[in-house]
Coordinates of C-alpha atoms in Angstrom, one line a residue:
M1 CA -4.3 -18.9 -38.5
G2 CA -3.7 -15.6 -40.2
N3 CA -3.4 -14.9 -43.9
D4 CA 0.3 -14.1 -43.6
D5 CA 0.9 -17.5 -42.0
L6 CA -0.9 -19.2 -44.9
R7 CA 1.3 -17.3 -47.4
R8 CA 4.4 -18.3 -45.5
R9 CA 3.5 -21.9 -45.7
K10 CA 3.5 -21.8 -49.5
T11 CA 7.2 -20.9 -49.6
P12 CA 9.8 -23.7 -49.2
C13 CA 11.2 -22.1 -46.1
G14 CA 7.7 -21.7 -44.6
F15 CA 7.0 -25.4 -45.3
C16 CA 10.1 -26.5 -43.5
M17 CA 9.3 -24.4 -40.5
A18 CA 5.8 -25.9 -40.4
V19 CA 7.2 -29.4 -40.4
F20 CA 9.8 -28.5 -37.8
K21 CA 7.0 -27.3 -35.4
W22 CA 5.6 -30.9 -35.4
I23 CA 8.8 -32.5 -34.1
P24 CA 7.8 -32.1 -30.4
V25 CA 4.4 -33.6 -31.1
V26 CA 6.0 -36.5 -33.0
F27 CA 8.4 -37.1 -30.1
I28 CA 5.6 -37.2 -27.5
T29 CA 3.5 -39.6 -29.7
A30 CA 6.6 -41.9 -30.1
V31 CA 7.1 -42.0 -26.4
I32 CA 3.5 -42.9 -25.8
A33 CA 3.6 -45.6 -28.5
W34 CA 6.8 -47.1 -27.0
S35 CA 5.3 -47.0 -23.5
Y36 CA 2.2 -48.9 -24.8
Y37 CA 4.5 -51.6 -26.2
A38 CA 6.6 -51.8 -23.0
Y39 CA 3.6 -52.0 -20.7
V40 CA 1.2 -54.2 -22.6
V41 CA 3.6 -56.6 -24.3
E42 CA 6.6 -56.7 -22.1
L43 CA 5.0 -56.2 -18.7
C44 CA 1.5 -57.7 -18.9
I45 CA 1.6 -60.3 -21.6
R46 CA 5.2 -61.7 -21.4
N47 CA 5.6 -61.1 -17.6
A48 CA 2.2 -61.9 -16.3
E49 CA 1.8 -64.4 -13.4
N50 CA -1.9 -63.8 -12.7
L51 CA -4.4 -63.7 -15.6
V52 CA -7.1 -61.8 -13.6
G53 CA -4.6 -59.2 -12.4
M54 CA -3.3 -58.7 -15.9
I55 CA -6.9 -58.1 -17.2
F56 CA -7.5 -55.5 -14.5
M57 CA -4.2 -53.8 -15.2
L58 CA -4.9 -53.6 -18.9
F59 CA -8.4 -52.4 -18.4
F60 CA -7.5 -49.4 -16.2
Y61 CA -4.4 -48.7 -18.3
H62 CA -6.5 -48.4 -21.5
I63 CA -9.0 -46.1 -19.8
A64 CA -6.2 -43.7 -18.7
L65 CA -4.6 -44.0 -22.1
I66 CA -7.8 -43.2 -24.0
L67 CA -8.6 -40.2 -21.9
F68 CA -5.0 -39.0 -22.1
M69 CA -4.7 -39.3 -25.9
W70 CA -8.2 -37.9 -26.5
S71 CA -7.4 -34.8 -24.5
Y72 CA -4.0 -34.5 -26.2
W73 CA -5.5 -34.8 -29.7
R74 CA -8.2 -32.2 -28.9
T75 CA -5.6 -29.8 -27.6
I76 CA -3.6 -30.1 -30.8
M77 CA -6.4 -30.0 -33.3
T78 CA -8.6 -27.2 -31.8
S79 CA -8.3 -24.0 -33.7
V80 CA -7.4 -20.7 -32.0
G81 CA -10.5 -19.1 -33.4
R82 CA -11.0 -16.1 -35.6
V83 CA -11.8 -12.6 -34.5
P84 CA -15.0 -11.4 -36.3
D85 CA -14.9 -8.6 -38.8
Q86 CA -16.6 -6.2 -36.5
W87 CA -13.4 -6.0 -34.5
R88 CA -11.4 -5.1 -37.6
I89 CA -10.6 -1.5 -38.3
P90 CA -11.2 -0.3 -41.8
D91 CA -8.2 0.6 -43.9
E92 CA -9.1 4.3 -43.9
E93 CA -9.1 4.4 -40.1
V94 CA -5.9 2.5 -40.0
T95 CA -4.3 5.0 -42.2
R96 CA -5.5 7.9 -40.0
L97 CA -4.3 6.0 -37.0
F98 CA -0.7 5.5 -38.3
R99 CA -0.6 9.2 -39.5
A100 CA -1.7 10.6 -36.2
D101 CA 0.6 13.2 -34.8
N102 CA 0.5 12.2 -31.1
P103 CA -0.7 9.3 -28.9
E104 CA -3.7 11.3 -27.8
T105 CA -5.0 11.5 -31.3
Q106 CA -4.5 7.7 -31.7
K107 CA -6.2 7.2 -28.5
R108 CA -9.3 9.2 -29.6
I109 CA -9.5 7.2 -32.9
L110 CA -9.4 3.9 -31.1
N111 CA -11.8 4.8 -28.4
S112 CA -14.3 6.1 -31.0
F113 CA -14.1 2.9 -33.0
A114 CA -14.4 0.6 -30.0
R115 CA -17.3 2.5 -28.4
S116 CA -19.8 -0.2 -29.4
L117 CA -17.4 -3.2 -28.6
P118 CA -17.4 -5.0 -25.2
V119 CA -13.9 -4.1 -24.2
T120 CA -12.7 -3.3 -20.7
N121 CA -9.0 -3.9 -21.0
R122 CA -6.7 -1.0 -21.8
T123 CA -3.0 -0.3 -22.4
M124 CA -0.9 1.4 -19.8
N125 CA -1.7 4.8 -21.2
G126 CA -5.5 4.1 -21.1
S127 CA -5.9 3.5 -24.8
V128 CA -7.9 0.6 -26.4
R129 CA -5.6 -2.3 -27.2
F130 CA -4.9 -2.5 -30.9
C131 CA -3.0 -5.2 -32.9
E132 CA -0.9 -3.6 -35.6
K133 CA -0.3 -6.8 -37.4
C134 CA -3.9 -8.1 -37.5
K135 CA -5.4 -4.5 -37.8
I136 CA -8.1 -5.3 -35.2
I137 CA -9.2 -4.2 -31.8
K138 CA -8.0 -6.8 -29.3
P139 CA -10.8 -8.4 -27.3
D140 CA -10.4 -8.7 -23.6
R141 CA -7.6 -11.2 -22.7
A142 CA -6.6 -11.7 -26.3
H143 CA -3.0 -11.4 -27.5
H144 CA -1.2 -11.8 -30.7
C145 CA 0.9 -15.0 -31.1
S146 CA 4.0 -14.6 -33.2
V147 CA 4.2 -18.3 -33.8
C148 CA 0.6 -18.7 -35.0
N149 CA 0.7 -15.2 -36.5
S150 CA -2.8 -14.3 -35.3
C151 CA -4.6 -12.8 -32.4
V152 CA -5.6 -15.6 -30.0
L153 CA -8.7 -15.4 -27.8
K154 CA -7.9 -15.7 -24.1
M155 CA -4.3 -16.7 -24.9
D156 CA -2.5 -18.5 -22.1
H157 CA 0.7 -19.4 -23.9
H158 CA 2.0 -21.1 -27.0
C159 CA 2.9 -24.7 -26.2
P160 CA 5.4 -26.4 -28.6
W161 CA 4.5 -29.8 -27.2
V162 CA 1.0 -29.5 -28.8
N163 CA 2.1 -27.1 -31.6
N164 CA -0.8 -24.8 -30.8
C165 CA -1.7 -21.9 -28.6
V166 CA -3.5 -22.7 -25.4
N167 CA -6.5 -20.5 -25.7
F168 CA -10.2 -20.1 -24.9
Y169 CA -11.3 -23.0 -27.0
N170 CA -8.8 -25.6 -25.9
Y171 CA -7.9 -24.6 -22.4
K172 CA -10.2 -27.2 -20.9
F173 CA -8.6 -29.8 -23.1
F174 CA -5.1 -28.7 -22.1
V175 CA -5.8 -29.0 -18.4
L176 CA -7.4 -32.4 -18.9
F177 CA -4.4 -33.4 -21.0
L178 CA -2.1 -32.5 -18.1
G179 CA -4.3 -34.3 -15.6
Y180 CA -4.7 -37.5 -17.6
A181 CA -1.0 -37.5 -18.5
L182 CA -0.1 -37.3 -14.8
V183 CA -2.6 -40.1 -14.0
Y184 CA -1.1 -42.2 -16.8
C185 CA 2.5 -41.7 -15.6
L186 CA 1.6 -42.4 -12.0
Y187 CA -0.4 -45.5 -12.9
V188 CA 2.4 -46.9 -15.0
A189 CA 5.0 -46.1 -12.3
F190 CA 3.0 -47.8 -9.5
T191 CA 2.2 -50.9 -11.6
T192 CA 5.8 -51.4 -12.7
L193 CA 7.3 -50.7 -9.2
H194 CA 7.0 -54.4 -8.1
D195 CA 8.8 -55.7 -11.2
F196 CA 11.4 -52.9 -11.0
V197 CA 12.3 -54.0 -7.5
Q198 CA 12.3 -57.7 -8.5
F199 CA 14.7 -57.0 -11.3
W200 CA 17.2 -55.3 -9.0
K201 CA 16.8 -58.0 -6.4
Y202 CA 17.3 -60.9 -8.7
E203 CA 19.7 -59.2 -11.1
N204 CA 21.8 -62.3 -12.0
N205 CA 19.4 -65.2 -12.2
G206 CA 16.1 -64.3 -10.8
Y207 CA 13.7 -63.9 -13.8
S208 CA 15.8 -65.2 -16.6
E209 CA 15.9 -68.7 -15.1
Q210 CA 12.1 -68.7 -14.9
G211 CA 11.9 -68.1 -18.6
Q212 CA 9.7 -65.0 -18.3
L213 CA 12.3 -62.8 -20.1
N214 CA 14.5 -63.8 -23.0
G215 CA 18.2 -64.3 -22.5
S216 CA 19.1 -61.0 -24.2
G217 CA 17.4 -58.9 -21.5
V218 CA 15.4 -56.7 -23.9
G219 CA 12.3 -57.1 -21.8
R220 CA 14.0 -56.0 -18.6
F221 CA 15.4 -53.0 -20.5
H222 CA 11.9 -51.9 -21.5
I223 CA 10.5 -52.2 -18.0
L224 CA 13.3 -50.5 -16.3
F225 CA 13.2 -47.5 -18.7
L226 CA 9.4 -47.4 -18.5
F227 CA 9.6 -46.9 -14.8
F228 CA 12.2 -44.2 -15.0
I229 CA 10.5 -42.3 -17.7
S230 CA 7.1 -42.5 -16.1
I231 CA 8.6 -41.1 -12.8
M232 CA 10.4 -38.3 -14.6
F233 CA 7.3 -37.2 -16.5
A234 CA 5.2 -37.5 -13.4
I235 CA 7.5 -35.2 -11.5
S236 CA 7.4 -32.5 -14.2
L237 CA 3.6 -32.8 -14.7
V238 CA 2.8 -32.5 -11.0
S239 CA 4.1 -28.9 -10.9
L240 CA 2.7 -27.9 -14.3
F241 CA -0.8 -29.4 -13.6
G242 CA -0.9 -27.9 -10.1
Y243 CA 0.0 -24.5 -11.4
H244 CA -2.8 -24.6 -14.1
I245 CA -5.3 -25.8 -11.5
Y246 CA -4.4 -22.7 -9.5
L247 CA -4.8 -20.5 -12.5
V248 CA -8.3 -22.0 -13.2
L249 CA -9.4 -21.4 -9.6
V250 CA -8.3 -17.7 -9.7
N251 CA -9.4 -17.2 -13.3
R252 CA -6.1 -16.1 -14.6
T253 CA -4.0 -17.0 -17.6
T254 CA -0.2 -17.5 -17.7
L255 CA 0.3 -14.2 -19.4
E256 CA -1.9 -12.4 -16.8
S257 CA 0.0 -13.9 -14.0
F258 CA 3.2 -12.3 -15.3
R259 CA 1.6 -9.1 -16.5
A260 CA -1.6 -8.0 -14.9
P261 CA -4.4 -6.9 -17.2
V262 CA -5.2 -3.2 -17.2
F263 CA -8.8 -2.2 -16.8
R264 CA -10.6 0.9 -17.9
V265 CA -11.7 1.5 -14.3
G266 CA -9.3 0.5 -11.7
G267 CA -6.1 0.1 -13.6
P268 CA -3.9 -3.1 -13.4
D269 CA -5.5 -5.9 -11.5
K270 CA -4.5 -9.5 -11.5
N271 CA -7.8 -10.5 -9.8
G272 CA -9.9 -8.5 -12.2
F273 CA -11.6 -11.6 -13.6
N274 CA -11.8 -13.5 -10.3
L275 CA -15.4 -14.5 -9.7
G276 CA -14.8 -17.0 -6.9
R277 CA -13.3 -20.5 -7.1
Y278 CA -16.4 -22.4 -8.1
A279 CA -17.5 -19.8 -10.7
N280 CA -14.0 -19.7 -12.1
F281 CA -13.9 -23.4 -12.4
C282 CA -17.3 -23.5 -14.1
E283 CA -16.1 -20.8 -16.5
V284 CA -13.6 -23.2 -17.9
F285 CA -15.3 -26.6 -17.4
G286 CA -18.9 -25.6 -17.8
D287 CA -22.0 -26.0 -15.5
D288 CA -22.7 -29.7 -16.2
W289 CA -20.5 -31.8 -14.0
Q290 CA -21.1 -34.9 -16.2
Y291 CA -18.9 -33.3 -18.9
W292 CA -16.1 -32.1 -16.6
P293 CA -13.8 -35.2 -17.0
L294 CA -14.5 -35.4 -20.8
P295 CA -12.6 -33.4 -23.4
I296 CA -15.8 -31.8 -24.8
F297 CA -16.1 -28.1 -25.1
T298 CA -18.4 -26.8 -22.3
S299 CA -16.7 -23.5 -21.3
R300 CA -18.9 -20.5 -20.6
G301 CA -19.0 -17.4 -22.8
D302 CA -18.0 -16.6 -26.3
G303 CA -14.3 -15.8 -25.8
F304 CA -14.7 -12.0 -26.5
S305 CA -16.2 -10.7 -23.2
Y306 CA -15.8 -11.9 -19.7
P307 CA -17.5 -10.9 -16.4
T308 CA -15.3 -9.1 -14.0
S309 CA -15.0 -9.2 -10.2
T310 CA -16.7 -5.8 -10.0
D311 CA -19.7 -7.0 -11.9
Q312 CA -20.0 -10.1 -9.8
S313 CA -19.7 -8.2 -6.4
G314 CA -22.3 -5.7 -7.5
E315 CA -20.2 -2.8 -6.4
A316 CA -20.1 0.3 -8.5
P317 CA -16.8 1.5 -9.8
T318 CA -14.9 4.0 -7.7
V319 CA -15.6 6.8 -10.2
Q320 CA -19.3 6.1 -10.1
R321 CA -19.4 6.0 -6.3
Y322 CA -17.7 9.4 -6.1
A323 CA -19.9 10.8 -8.9
A324 CA -23.0 9.7 -6.9
M325 CA -21.9 12.0 -4.0
G326 CA -22.5 15.1 -6.2
D327 CA -20.6 18.3 -6.1
T328 CA -19.0 18.7 -2.7
T329 CA -17.0 21.9 -3.6
T330 CA -18.5 25.0 -2.1
N331 CA -17.3 28.6 -2.0
R332 CA -16.8 30.1 1.4
L333 CA -18.4 33.4 0.2
D334 CA -21.5 31.6 -0.9
G335 CA -22.5 30.7 2.6
N336 CA -25.1 32.4 4.7
P337 CA -23.6 35.6 6.3
T338 CA -25.2 34.6 9.6
D339 CA -22.9 31.5 9.6
K340 CA -19.8 33.7 10.2
L341 CA -18.7 34.4 13.7
I342 CA -19.7 37.8 15.1
D343 CA -17.9 39.7 17.8
A344 CA -20.3 41.9 19.7
I345 CA -18.8 45.3 20.5
P346 CA -18.8 46.0 24.2
L347 CA -21.5 48.5 25.3
D348 CA -19.3 50.1 27.9
T349 CA -17.9 53.3 26.5
T350 CA -15.4 53.9 29.4
P351 CA -11.9 54.1 27.8
N352 CA -10.1 52.4 30.7
N353 CA -12.3 49.2 30.5
H354 CA -10.8 48.3 27.1
D355 CA -7.2 48.7 28.3
Q356 CA -7.6 46.3 31.2
P357 CA -7.0 42.6 30.3
P358 CA -9.6 40.0 31.4
P359 CA -9.0 38.1 34.5
Q360 CA -6.7 35.1 34.2
H361 CA -9.4 32.7 35.4
Q362 CA -12.0 33.9 32.9
H363 CA -12.4 32.0 29.6
P364 CA -13.0 34.1 26.4
H365 CA -16.3 32.4 25.9
Q366 CA -17.6 33.0 29.4
V367 CA -20.3 35.6 30.0
R368 CA -19.0 38.9 31.1
S369 CA -20.9 41.6 33.2
Q370 CA -20.0 45.2 33.3
N371 CA -21.2 47.4 36.1
Q372 CA -22.3 50.9 35.2
A373 CA -20.8 53.8 37.1
Q374 CA -24.2 55.2 37.9
P375 CA -26.9 52.5 37.8
Q376 CA -30.2 53.6 36.5
P377 CA -33.4 52.7 38.0
Q378 CA -34.9 49.4 37.0
Q379 CA -37.9 50.9 35.2
A380 CA -35.7 53.3 33.2
R381 CA -33.4 50.5 32.1
H382 CA -36.3 48.5 30.7
Q383 CA -37.5 51.5 28.8
A384 CA -34.1 52.2 27.3
R385 CA -33.8 48.6 26.0
P386 CA -36.6 47.5 23.7
N387 CA -37.0 43.8 22.5
S388 CA -35.2 44.6 19.2
L389 CA -32.1 46.5 20.4
N390 CA -30.7 48.9 17.9
L391 CA -26.9 49.2 18.5
Q392 CA -25.8 52.1 16.5
P393 CA -23.1 51.5 13.9
A394 CA -21.3 48.9 15.9
L395 CA -23.6 46.0 15.1
E396 CA -24.3 46.8 11.5
L397 CA -21.7 44.6 9.8
P398 CA -20.9 44.6 6.1
L399 CA -20.6 41.4 4.2
A400 CA -17.4 39.8 3.1
N401 CA -17.6 41.3 -0.4
G402 CA -18.1 44.8 0.9
Q403 CA -15.7 45.0 3.9
S404 CA -14.2 48.3 4.8
S405 CA -11.4 49.2 7.2
N406 CA -13.6 51.9 8.6
C407 CA -15.9 50.7 11.4
S408 CA -18.5 53.3 10.4
T409 CA -21.3 52.0 8.2
A410 CA -21.8 55.1 6.3
A411 CA -19.7 53.9 3.3
V412 CA -21.5 50.6 3.1
P413 CA -24.7 50.3 1.2
S414 CA -27.7 49.1 3.1
S415 CA -28.1 46.1 0.8
Q416 CA -24.8 44.8 2.1
M417 CA -25.5 45.3 5.7
V418 CA -26.4 42.6 8.2
V419 CA -28.3 43.8 11.3
V420 CA -27.9 41.5 14.2
N421 CA -31.0 41.3 16.5
L422 CA -29.7 40.5 19.9
G423 CA -33.2 40.6 21.5
T424 CA -33.4 41.5 25.1
L425 CA -30.0 41.5 26.8
P426 CA -29.7 39.6 30.1
E427 CA -28.7 41.2 33.3
D428 CA -26.6 40.0 36.1
A429 CA -27.3 40.2 39.8
N430 CA -26.4 43.8 40.0
G431 CA -28.6 44.8 37.2
S432 CA -25.8 45.5 34.7
A433 CA -25.9 44.7 31.0
V434 CA -24.4 41.3 30.1
I435 CA -22.5 41.0 26.8
I436 CA -22.0 37.6 25.1
D437 CA -18.8 37.2 23.1
M438 CA -19.6 35.1 20.0
V439 CA -16.1 35.1 18.7
G440 CA -13.7 32.2 19.0
D441 CA -10.5 32.2 21.1
H442 CA -8.5 35.4 20.9
S443 CA -4.8 34.8 21.5
G444 CA -4.1 38.4 22.5
A445 CA -6.9 38.5 25.0
A446 CA -6.0 35.2 26.5
A447 CA -2.4 36.4 27.0
G448 CA -3.6 39.5 28.7
V449 CA -2.7 41.9 25.8
A450 CA -5.4 44.5 25.3
A451 CA -6.3 45.8 21.9
P452 CA -6.1 49.6 21.2
K453 CA -9.1 51.6 21.9
D454 CA -9.6 52.8 18.4
A455 CA -9.0 49.4 16.8
C456 CA -11.6 48.5 14.3
R457 CA -12.5 44.8 13.9
Q458 CA -13.3 42.9 10.7
P459 CA -16.7 41.3 10.5
N460 CA -15.4 38.0 11.7
G461 CA -13.7 39.6 14.6
D462 CA -10.3 37.9 14.2
V463 CA -7.7 40.5 13.2
P464 CA -8.0 44.2 14.0
L465 CA -7.3 46.8 11.4
N466 CA -5.0 49.7 12.6

């Protein structure tokens, strides 16, 4: 309990509230005490026909009752725990936090203080969770209980029937309490079913004439109500116990089922602590199966840090996986100039050849041949074309950072020139020079539209400059 809660108890009003909180516990204890009298005294002792059967009924009844009461008592008396001082923010930092101008400043203060603490949960704005009443950094899965007036580790909910918060230290006891309470109610209902039917069958003179119940009918009243109450409690406990078994198997609290925890990496995720059904069960009930049915604390961990599903699967967080890819952003101008498409200028200097569109059946990427008007002898052609062909200004292309609208290379420095070595040009069957167009599709050429004769192309050969 918190210090404020202890101070409130010292006042008359606080004392009355503390007594009022125990009313549900007193009611449950009174019902159990009455059921014990109705079952043991009225059903077994005064209404027993078979001594051996009565002994077996009382034996199993007391086993269920002991486990039931043991779990219930441990759930009530187990403390919610206390958050260590290392999670508490000094008064100077709290003053700075409350005087911060904007949420970003508060966020930096909290993140700086919680840098050495094992916290993975965050608020919706990404800040470390902070309790303004307790002045502490909230551990993972911890919440402040207004009834207990303190931060509770792995808080599930505050249960008035046990006058305590269901938390990390008593969650196993609470689940066992629900399970054994269900077993207790079902056992009482099934063992009283026969007598319940007999009472309705022989309502007038069945059992009273046998002398097994007194003439006032008090014994019958106890057995009838014992059956009804055990059935009603069993129906309510079936849904509650089944729901908490589900929460145990998915490693989720009641608060987390209504509001998903927010993680530093990944954001809100209801299955953030899900490690698998068996691992989740062992996290609450422990690794030794011999202690599973006993209300003895065997839960894993310390209540401050919990393994997450990401840690269990061994997968790196999304941010780390993207960071491992390195820098994938590149500048187009940083690439190799030879990676850019180059359009070779035709060697034919005849003006009419440029004005004629290419044949419709010819693809822009196909090899084109141009017949010369006056073919030269074979030996002369080989002498005119060395292995490293020097195409006057047409094939000396400036880089992207030194482009000029003028096709002439006189205004471009030599350090920014790219000389393309085409090697030995192939020939067709007629001995004419063959030009290979390295540029992609040209919409104008494909449509049969010829470019002007004096049009100058950019280095990539896409758009002519007029």
